[in-house]
Coordinates of C-alpha atoms in Angstrom, one line a residue:
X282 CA -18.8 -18.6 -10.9
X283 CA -15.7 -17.1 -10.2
X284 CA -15.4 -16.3 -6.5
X285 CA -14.7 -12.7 -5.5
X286 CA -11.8 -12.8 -3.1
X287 CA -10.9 -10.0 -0.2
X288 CA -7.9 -9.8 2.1
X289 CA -9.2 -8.0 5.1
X290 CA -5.9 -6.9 7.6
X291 CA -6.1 -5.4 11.5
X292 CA -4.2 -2.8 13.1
X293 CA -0.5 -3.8 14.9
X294 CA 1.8 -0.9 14.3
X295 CA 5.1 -2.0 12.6
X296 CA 4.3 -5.4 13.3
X297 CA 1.3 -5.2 10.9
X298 CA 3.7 -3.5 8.8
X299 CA 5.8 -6.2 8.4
X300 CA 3.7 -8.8 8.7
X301 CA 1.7 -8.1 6.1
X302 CA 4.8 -8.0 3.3
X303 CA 5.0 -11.6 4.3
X304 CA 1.9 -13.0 3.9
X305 CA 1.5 -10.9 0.6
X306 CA 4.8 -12.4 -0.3
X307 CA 3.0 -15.6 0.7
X308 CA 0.2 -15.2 -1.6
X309 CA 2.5 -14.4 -4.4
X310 CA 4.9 -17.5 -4.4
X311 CA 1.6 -19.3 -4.2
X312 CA 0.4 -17.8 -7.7
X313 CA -2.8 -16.5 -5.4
X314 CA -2.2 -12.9 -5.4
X315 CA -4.1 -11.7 -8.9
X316 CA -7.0 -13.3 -7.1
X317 CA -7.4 -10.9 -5.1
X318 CA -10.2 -8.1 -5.4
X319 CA -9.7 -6.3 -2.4
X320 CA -7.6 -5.6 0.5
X321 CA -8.6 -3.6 3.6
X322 CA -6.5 -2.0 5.9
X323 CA -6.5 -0.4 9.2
X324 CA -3.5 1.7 11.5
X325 CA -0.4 -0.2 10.6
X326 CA -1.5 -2.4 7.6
X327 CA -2.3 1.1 5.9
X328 CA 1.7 2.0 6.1
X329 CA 2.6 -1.1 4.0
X330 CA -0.7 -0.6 1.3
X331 CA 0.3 3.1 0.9
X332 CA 3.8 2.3 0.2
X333 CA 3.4 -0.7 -2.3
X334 CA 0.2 1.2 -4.3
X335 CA 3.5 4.1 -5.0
X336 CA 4.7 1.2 -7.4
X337 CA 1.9 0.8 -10.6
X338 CA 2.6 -3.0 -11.0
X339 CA 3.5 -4.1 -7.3
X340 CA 1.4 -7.4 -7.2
X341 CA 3.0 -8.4 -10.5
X342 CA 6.3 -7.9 -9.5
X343 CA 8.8 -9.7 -7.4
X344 CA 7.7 -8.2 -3.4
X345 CA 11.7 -9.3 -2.3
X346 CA 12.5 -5.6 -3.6
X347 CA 10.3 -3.3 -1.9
X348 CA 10.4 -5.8 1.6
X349 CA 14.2 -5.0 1.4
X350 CA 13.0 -1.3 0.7
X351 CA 11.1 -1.6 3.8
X352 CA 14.0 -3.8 5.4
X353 CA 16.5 -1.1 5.5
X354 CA 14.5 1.5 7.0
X355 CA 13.0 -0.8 9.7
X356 CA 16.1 -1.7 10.4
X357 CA 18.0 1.5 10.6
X358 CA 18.5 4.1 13.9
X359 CA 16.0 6.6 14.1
X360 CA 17.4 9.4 16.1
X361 CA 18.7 11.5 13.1
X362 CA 14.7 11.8 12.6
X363 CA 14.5 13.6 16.3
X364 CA 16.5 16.5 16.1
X365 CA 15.6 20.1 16.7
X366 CA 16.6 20.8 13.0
X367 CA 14.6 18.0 11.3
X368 CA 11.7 18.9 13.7
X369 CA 11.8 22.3 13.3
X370 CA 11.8 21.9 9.6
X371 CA 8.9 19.8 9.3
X372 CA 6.8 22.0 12.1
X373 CA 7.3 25.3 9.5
X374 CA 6.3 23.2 6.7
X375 CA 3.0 22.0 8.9
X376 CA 2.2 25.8 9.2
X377 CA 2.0 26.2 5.7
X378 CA -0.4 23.5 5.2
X379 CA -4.2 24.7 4.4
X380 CA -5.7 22.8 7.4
X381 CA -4.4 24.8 10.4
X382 CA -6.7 22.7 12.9
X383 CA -5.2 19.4 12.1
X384 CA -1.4 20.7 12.2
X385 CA 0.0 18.9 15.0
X386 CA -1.5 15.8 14.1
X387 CA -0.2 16.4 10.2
X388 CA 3.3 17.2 11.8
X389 CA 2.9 13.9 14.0
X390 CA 2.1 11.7 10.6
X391 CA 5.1 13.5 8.8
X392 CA 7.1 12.7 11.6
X393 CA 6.0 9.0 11.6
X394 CA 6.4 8.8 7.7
X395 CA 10.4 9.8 8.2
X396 CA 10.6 7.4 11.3
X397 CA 9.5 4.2 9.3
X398 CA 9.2 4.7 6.1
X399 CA 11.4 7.8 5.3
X400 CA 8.8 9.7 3.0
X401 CA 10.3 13.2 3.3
X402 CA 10.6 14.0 -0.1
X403 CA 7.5 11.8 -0.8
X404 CA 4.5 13.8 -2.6
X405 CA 2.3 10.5 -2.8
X406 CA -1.2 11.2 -2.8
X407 CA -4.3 8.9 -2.0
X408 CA -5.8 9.9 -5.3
X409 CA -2.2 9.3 -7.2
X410 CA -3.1 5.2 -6.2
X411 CA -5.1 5.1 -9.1
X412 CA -2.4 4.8 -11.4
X413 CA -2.1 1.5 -9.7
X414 CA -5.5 0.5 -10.8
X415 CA -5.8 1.6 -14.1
X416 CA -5.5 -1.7 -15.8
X417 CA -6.9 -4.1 -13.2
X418 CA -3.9 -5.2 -12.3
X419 CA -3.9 -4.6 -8.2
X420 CA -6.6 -5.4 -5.6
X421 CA -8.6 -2.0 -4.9
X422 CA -7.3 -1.0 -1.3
X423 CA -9.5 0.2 0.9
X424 CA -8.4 2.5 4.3
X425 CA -11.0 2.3 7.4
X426 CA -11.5 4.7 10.1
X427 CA -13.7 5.5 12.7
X428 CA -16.4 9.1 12.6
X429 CA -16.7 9.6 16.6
X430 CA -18.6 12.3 18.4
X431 CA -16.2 13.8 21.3
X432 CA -18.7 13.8 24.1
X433 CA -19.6 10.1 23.7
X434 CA -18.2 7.1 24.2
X435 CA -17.3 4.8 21.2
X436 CA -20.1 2.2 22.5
X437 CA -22.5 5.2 22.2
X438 CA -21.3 7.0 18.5
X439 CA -19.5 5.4 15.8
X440 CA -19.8 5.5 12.2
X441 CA -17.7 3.5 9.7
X442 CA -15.3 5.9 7.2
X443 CA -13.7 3.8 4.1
X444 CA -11.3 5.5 2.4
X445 CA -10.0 4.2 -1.8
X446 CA -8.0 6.1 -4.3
X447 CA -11.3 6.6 -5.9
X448 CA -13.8 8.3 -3.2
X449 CA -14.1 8.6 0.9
X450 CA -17.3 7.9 2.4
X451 CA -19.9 7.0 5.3
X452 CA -21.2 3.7 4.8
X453 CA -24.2 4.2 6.5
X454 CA -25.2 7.7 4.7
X455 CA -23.9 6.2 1.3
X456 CA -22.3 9.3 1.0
X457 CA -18.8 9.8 -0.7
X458 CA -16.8 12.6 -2.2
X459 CA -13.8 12.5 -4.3
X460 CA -10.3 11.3 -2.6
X461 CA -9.1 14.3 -4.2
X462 CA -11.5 16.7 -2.1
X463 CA -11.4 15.5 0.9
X464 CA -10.8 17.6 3.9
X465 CA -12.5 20.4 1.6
X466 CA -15.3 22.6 2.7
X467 CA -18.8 21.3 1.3
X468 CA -22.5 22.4 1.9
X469 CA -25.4 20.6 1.3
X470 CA -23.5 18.6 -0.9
X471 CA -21.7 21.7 -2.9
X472 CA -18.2 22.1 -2.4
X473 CA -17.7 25.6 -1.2
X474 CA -13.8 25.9 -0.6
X475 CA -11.4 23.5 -2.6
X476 CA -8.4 22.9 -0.6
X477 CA -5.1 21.4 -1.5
X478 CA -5.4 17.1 -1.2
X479 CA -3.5 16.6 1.7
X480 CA -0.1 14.2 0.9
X481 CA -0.6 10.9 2.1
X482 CA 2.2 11.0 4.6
X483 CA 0.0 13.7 6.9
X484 CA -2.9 11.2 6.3
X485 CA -1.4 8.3 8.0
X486 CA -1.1 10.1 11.1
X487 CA -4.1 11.5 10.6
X488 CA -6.3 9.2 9.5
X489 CA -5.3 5.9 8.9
X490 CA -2.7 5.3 11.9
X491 CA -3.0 3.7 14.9
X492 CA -3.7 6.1 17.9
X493 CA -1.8 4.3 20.2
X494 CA 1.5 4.0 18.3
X495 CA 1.1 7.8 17.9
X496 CA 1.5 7.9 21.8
X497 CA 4.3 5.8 21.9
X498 CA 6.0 7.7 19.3
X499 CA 5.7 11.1 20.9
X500 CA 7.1 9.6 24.2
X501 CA 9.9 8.6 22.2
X502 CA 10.1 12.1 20.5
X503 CA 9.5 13.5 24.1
X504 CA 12.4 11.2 25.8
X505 CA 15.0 11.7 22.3
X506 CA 14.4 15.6 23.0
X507 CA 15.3 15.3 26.6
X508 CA 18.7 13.1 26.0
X509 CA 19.6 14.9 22.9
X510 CA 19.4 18.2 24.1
X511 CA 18.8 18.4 27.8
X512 CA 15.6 20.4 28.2
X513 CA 14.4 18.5 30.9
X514 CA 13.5 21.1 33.6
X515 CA 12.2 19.5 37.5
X516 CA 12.5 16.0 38.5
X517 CA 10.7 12.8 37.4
X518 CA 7.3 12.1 38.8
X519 CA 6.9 9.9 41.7
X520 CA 5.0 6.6 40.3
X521 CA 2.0 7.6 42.8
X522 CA 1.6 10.8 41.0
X523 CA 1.8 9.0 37.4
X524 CA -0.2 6.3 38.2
X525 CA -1.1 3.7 35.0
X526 CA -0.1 6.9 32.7
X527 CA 2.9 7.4 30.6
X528 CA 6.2 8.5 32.6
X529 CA 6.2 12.1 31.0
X530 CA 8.7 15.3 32.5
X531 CA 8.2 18.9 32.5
X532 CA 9.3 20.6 29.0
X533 CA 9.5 24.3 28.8
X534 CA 9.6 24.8 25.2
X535 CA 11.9 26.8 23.7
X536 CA 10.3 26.9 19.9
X537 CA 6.8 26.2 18.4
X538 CA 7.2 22.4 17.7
X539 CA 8.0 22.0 21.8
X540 CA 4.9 23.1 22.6
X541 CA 3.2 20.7 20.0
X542 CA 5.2 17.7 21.3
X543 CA 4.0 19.0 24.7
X544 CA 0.2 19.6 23.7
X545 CA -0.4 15.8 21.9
X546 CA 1.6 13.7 24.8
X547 CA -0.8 16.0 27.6
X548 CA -3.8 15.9 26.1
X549 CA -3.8 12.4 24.8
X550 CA -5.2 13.4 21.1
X551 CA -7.1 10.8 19.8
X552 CA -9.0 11.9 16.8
X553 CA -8.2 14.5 13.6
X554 CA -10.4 16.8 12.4
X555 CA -11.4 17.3 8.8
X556 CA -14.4 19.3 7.1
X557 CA -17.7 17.5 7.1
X558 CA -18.5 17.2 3.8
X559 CA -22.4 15.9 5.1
X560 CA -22.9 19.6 6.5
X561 CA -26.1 20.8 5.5
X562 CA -28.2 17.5 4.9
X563 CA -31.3 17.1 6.5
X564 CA -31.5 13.2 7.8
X565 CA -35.3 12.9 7.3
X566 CA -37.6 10.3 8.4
X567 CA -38.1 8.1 4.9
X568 CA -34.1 8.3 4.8
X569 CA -34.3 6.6 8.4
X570 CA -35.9 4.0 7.1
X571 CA -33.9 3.1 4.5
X572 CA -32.3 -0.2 4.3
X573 CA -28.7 1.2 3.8
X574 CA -29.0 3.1 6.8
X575 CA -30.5 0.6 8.7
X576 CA -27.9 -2.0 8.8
X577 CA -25.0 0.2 10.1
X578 CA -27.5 1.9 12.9
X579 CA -26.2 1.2 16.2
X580 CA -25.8 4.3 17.9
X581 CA -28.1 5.7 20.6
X582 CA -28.3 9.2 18.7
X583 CA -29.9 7.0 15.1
X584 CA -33.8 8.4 16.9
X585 CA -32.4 11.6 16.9
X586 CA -31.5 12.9 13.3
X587 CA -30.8 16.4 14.3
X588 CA -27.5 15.1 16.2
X589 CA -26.2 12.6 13.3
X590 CA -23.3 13.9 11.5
X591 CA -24.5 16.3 9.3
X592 CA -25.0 19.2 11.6
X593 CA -21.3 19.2 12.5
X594 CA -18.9 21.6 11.3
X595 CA -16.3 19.2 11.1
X596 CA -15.7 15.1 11.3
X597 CA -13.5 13.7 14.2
X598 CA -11.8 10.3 12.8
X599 CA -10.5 8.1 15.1
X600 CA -8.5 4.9 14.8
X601 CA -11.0 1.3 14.6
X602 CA -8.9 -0.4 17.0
X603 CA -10.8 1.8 19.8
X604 CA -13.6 0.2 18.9
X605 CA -13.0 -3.6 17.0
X606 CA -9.8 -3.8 15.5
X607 CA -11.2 -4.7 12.0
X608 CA -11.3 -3.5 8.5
X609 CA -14.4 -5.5 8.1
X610 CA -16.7 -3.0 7.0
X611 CA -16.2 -2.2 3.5
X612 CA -15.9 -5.5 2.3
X613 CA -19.8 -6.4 4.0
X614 CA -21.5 -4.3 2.0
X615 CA -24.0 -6.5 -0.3
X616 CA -22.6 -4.5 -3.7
X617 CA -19.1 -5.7 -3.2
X618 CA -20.9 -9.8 -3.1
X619 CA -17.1 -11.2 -1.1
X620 CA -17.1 -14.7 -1.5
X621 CA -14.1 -15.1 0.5
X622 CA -12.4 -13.2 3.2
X623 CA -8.1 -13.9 4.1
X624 CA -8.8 -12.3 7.9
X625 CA -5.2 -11.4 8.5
X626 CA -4.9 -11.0 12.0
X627 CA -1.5 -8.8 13.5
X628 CA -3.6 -7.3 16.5
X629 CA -2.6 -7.1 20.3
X630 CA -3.8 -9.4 23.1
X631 CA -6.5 -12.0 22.2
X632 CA -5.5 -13.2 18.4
X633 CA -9.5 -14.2 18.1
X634 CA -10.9 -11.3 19.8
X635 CA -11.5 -9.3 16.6
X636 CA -12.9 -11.8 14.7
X637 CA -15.1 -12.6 17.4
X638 CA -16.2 -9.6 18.5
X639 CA -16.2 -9.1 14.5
X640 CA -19.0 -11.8 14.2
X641 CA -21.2 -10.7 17.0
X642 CA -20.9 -7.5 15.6
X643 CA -22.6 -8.3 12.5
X644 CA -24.6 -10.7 13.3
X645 CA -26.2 -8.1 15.7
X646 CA -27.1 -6.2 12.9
X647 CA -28.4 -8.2 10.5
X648 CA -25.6 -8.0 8.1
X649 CA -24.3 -12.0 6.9
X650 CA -21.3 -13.4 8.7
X651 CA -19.8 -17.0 10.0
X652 CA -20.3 -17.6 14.1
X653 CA -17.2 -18.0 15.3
X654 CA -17.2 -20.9 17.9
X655 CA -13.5 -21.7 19.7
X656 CA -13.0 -23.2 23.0
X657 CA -10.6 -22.0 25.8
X658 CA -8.3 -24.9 24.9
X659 CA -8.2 -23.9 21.2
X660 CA -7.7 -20.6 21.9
X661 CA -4.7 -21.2 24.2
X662 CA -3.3 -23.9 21.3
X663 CA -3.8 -21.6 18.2
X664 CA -3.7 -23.1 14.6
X665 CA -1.7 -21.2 11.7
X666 CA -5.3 -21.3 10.1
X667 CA -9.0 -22.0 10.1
X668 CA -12.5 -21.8 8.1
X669 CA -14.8 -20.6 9.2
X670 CA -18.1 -20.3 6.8
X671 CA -22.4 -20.8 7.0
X672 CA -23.4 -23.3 4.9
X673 CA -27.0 -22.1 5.6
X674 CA -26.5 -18.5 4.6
X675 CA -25.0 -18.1 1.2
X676 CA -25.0 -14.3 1.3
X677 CA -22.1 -15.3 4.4
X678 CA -18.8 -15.0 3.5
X679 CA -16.1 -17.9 3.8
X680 CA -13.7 -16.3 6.5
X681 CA -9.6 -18.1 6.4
X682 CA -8.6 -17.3 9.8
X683 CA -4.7 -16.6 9.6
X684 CA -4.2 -15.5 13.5
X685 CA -0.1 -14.4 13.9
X686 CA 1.3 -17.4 15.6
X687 CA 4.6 -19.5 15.6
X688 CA 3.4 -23.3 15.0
X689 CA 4.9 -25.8 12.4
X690 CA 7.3 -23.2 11.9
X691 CA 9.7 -24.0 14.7
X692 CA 10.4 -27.1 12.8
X693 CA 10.3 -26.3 8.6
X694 CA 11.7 -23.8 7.0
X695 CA 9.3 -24.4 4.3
X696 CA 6.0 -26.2 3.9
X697 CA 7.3 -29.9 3.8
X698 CA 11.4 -29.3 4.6
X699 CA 12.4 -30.1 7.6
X700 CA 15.2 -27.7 9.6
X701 CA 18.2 -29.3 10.4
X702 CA 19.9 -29.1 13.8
X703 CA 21.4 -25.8 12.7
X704 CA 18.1 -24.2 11.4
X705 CA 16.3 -24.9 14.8
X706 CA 17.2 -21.2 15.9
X707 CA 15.6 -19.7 13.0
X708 CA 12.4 -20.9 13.4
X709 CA 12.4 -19.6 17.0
X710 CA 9.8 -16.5 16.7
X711 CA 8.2 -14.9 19.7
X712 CA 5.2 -13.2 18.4
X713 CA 3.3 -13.9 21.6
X714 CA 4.7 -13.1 24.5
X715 CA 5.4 -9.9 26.9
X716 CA 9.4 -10.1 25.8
X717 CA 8.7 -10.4 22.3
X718 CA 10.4 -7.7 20.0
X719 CA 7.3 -7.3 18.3
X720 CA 5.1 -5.7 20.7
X721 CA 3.3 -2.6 19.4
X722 CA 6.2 -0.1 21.4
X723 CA 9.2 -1.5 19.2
X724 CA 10.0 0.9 15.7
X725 CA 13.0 -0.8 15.2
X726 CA 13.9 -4.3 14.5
X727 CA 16.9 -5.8 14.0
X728 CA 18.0 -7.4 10.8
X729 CA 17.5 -11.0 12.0
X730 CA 14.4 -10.1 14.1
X731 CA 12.6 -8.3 10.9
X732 CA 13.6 -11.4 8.7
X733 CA 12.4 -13.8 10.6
X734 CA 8.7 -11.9 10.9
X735 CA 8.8 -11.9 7.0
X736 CA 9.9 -15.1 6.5
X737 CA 7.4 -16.8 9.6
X738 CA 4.1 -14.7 7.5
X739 CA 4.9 -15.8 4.8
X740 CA 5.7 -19.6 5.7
X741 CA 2.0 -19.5 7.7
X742 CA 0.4 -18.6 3.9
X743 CA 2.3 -21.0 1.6
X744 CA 1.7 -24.1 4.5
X745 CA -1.9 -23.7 4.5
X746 CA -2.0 -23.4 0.8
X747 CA -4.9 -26.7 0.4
X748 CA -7.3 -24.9 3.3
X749 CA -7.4 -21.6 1.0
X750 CA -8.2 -23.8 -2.0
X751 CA -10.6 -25.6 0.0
X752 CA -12.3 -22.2 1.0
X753 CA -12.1 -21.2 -2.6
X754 CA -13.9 -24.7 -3.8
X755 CA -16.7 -24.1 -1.0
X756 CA -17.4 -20.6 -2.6
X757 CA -17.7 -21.4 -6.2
X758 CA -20.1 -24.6 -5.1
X759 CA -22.1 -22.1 -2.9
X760 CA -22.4 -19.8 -6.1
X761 CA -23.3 -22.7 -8.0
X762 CA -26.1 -24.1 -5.7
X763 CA -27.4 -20.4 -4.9
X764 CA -27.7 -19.9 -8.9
X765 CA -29.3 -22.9 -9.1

């Protein structure tokens, strides 16, 4: 009778990051933490899972020490991380690596572990999260990502990738490998050529970072480069020439990690290639028909099994926010049996888009899920939460909308304390609009602007505290009745 309980976060860059220390800090002054059995994650949320799984006992622990971890290197300049020695350095180590083909992208994610999280001397491994799950202590994480096909559109080929300390898969094949062997060379299931497991640092940029904040951050790279060291060779472009593009100038480089700088920010790279470990299967016509495979068919190659995935030599990932900005997936498959989903929303734009394009999703293919019905007004007036659950459909999970807004906050500083007359300015929080400090371009927050995002996630969990018990009490009747 004990309801199984997921946390399922969206992409946002460091304001994912951030925000998701606070409303796990939320869930932990609450005492709801250890009832967790999951939590997804997806571009920026994966930043803040990978560095918490590094501690064994994270969840059982006070999170005020590793926020201030993250605090003081949020917080801190990050030019020292753009020169041409620290470059240089981490482009020769990138050669060394066993993957040549996904080296700029590896030098991009090392580059991006020093910029926010300062992981140089980190050897963290997916695989090493185990240790973090040995005793049942932790939710399981779970990394998503995107399989794409780069002469189709997203809306044509898509398959969903989870990644766990314990095995990386496609959901639809119900094929996994090892964590430890991926990116490894397999054939017909066989693996052919171990390789080293890649550090986990390479894999965020890789794999389980958002593709837009890898633009952003290579214009920043590009720009720092330029200012630091005056390579800049021609003129900006005229704004009729750039058009709705980046501004970008003309580098000639002068060493090998120019060139790369030069080759991500011109050809927009948008996916990471890794060995496909399905090479070699044969997608035959009783497999088709399969009820795994059928509820994650929605590509227009699914008629054609000769052109699935495992005729490819390798697998392009790409991030989910190209597609829905969810980390849904995983946590819908009928083993897992989620009573309860805590949809933590840190996405751009629309804070109900993914969780209603989420539900049409689903609902298109058969899989169980709530209908998500909002009007305009509500939409424009947002809640700090809602519940969102078919009562007709007990195989549906109960979804606890947590969309990032700035309500009751403005006026406690803690659920049932009013501010006084001199708090009033700490509860002012943009987290909506165009000026706000939060906005998927910023890296760096200020001291006041990164404790007041902490301190807002967190306040939006512990406030809401009776609607999450509600959700709970709705799931263990539901499992009641349904025994029944």
């Amino acid at each position: 009778q004990v309801p199984v309980v997921a946390v399922m976060t969206t992409g946002g860059g460091t304001r994912a990051l951030t925000s998701l220390l606070g409303n796990l800090l939320g869930l932990q002054k609450l005492g709801l933490l250890d009832a967790i059995s999951y939590i997804t994650g997806s571009s920026g949320s994966t930043w803040t899972l990978s560095h918490l799984y590094q501690n064994t006992d994270w969840s059982h622990k006070d999170l005020s020490r590793q926020i201030g971890e993250v605090r003081r290197h949020m917080t801190k300049c990050k030019l020292s991380c753009f020169s041409l020695e620290s470059l240089k350095k981490r482009y020769l180590f990138c050669c060394n690596l066993a993957s040549p083909y996904t080296m700029p992208r590896r030098s991009l994610g090392f580059a991006l572990s020093l910029f926010l999280v300062n992981s140089q001397k980190n050897n963290h491994k997916l695989s090493d999260e185990r240790q973090a799950l040995s005793q049942g202590r932790n939710p399981l994480p779970i990394y998503m990502i995107l399989n794409i096909k780069e002469d189709y559109s997203l809306s044509e080929f898509k398959e969903w990738v989870e990644f766990t300390p314990y095995e990386v898969g496609f959901l639809k094949y119900g094929a996994f490998i090892r964590a430890e062997d991926f990116g490894s060379e397999f054939f017909m299931g066989r693996l052919m050529k171990k390789l080293p497991e890649s550090r986990i640092c390479f894999m965020k940029g890789g794999v389980l970072q958002c593709e837009y904040l890898n633009c952003i951050c290579m214009y920043c790279v590009f720009n720092t480069i330029q200012t630091l060291h005056g390579t800049t060779k021609g003129d900006e472009p005229s704004s009729s020439a750039c058009g709705p593009e980046l501004e970008t100038y003309l580098v000639d480089p002068e060493c090998g990690i120019m060139g790369i700088i030069r080759q991500v920010l011109s050809e927009r790279v948008m996916v990471s290639k890794f060995y496909n470990f399905l090479k070699g299967f044969q997608v035959h016509n009783e497999y088709l028909q399969s009820k795994s495979f059928c509820i994650w068919k929605d590509t227009i190659l699914e008629n054609f099994p000769n052109q699935l995935t495992e005729t490819a030599k390798f697998i392009c990932l790409a991030d989910t926010a190209g597609y829905i900005d969810i980390s849904y997936p995983p946590l819908m498959r009928p083993e897992r049996k989620v009573d309860v989903v805590l949809h933590l929303n840190y996405s751009s734009g629309s804070q109900t888009s993914p969780l209603e394009e989420a539900s049409k999703y689903f609902l298109k293919q058969g899989i169980p899920f709530p209908k998500i019905h909002m009007s305009e007004e509500e939409k424009k007036n947002l809640k700090e939460c809602y519940i969102f659950e078919d009562t007709e459909t007990p195989e549906a999970p109960i979804v606890v909308f947590f969309p990032l807004v700035n309500d009751t906050f403005r006026k406690y500083k803690e659920p049932g304390v009013e501010r006084s007359l001199a708090e009033m300015a700490q509860g002012k929080v943009d987290v909506s609009s165009i000026f706000s400090p939060y906005c998927l371009s910023s890296f760096t927050y200020t001291e006041d602007e990164f404790d007041k995002l902490i301190e807002l996630t967190s306040y939006n969990i512990q406030n809401n505290k009776n609607l999450i018990l509600q959700a709970l009490n709705s799931a263990i009747e539901q499992k009641r009745q349904h025994k029944r």
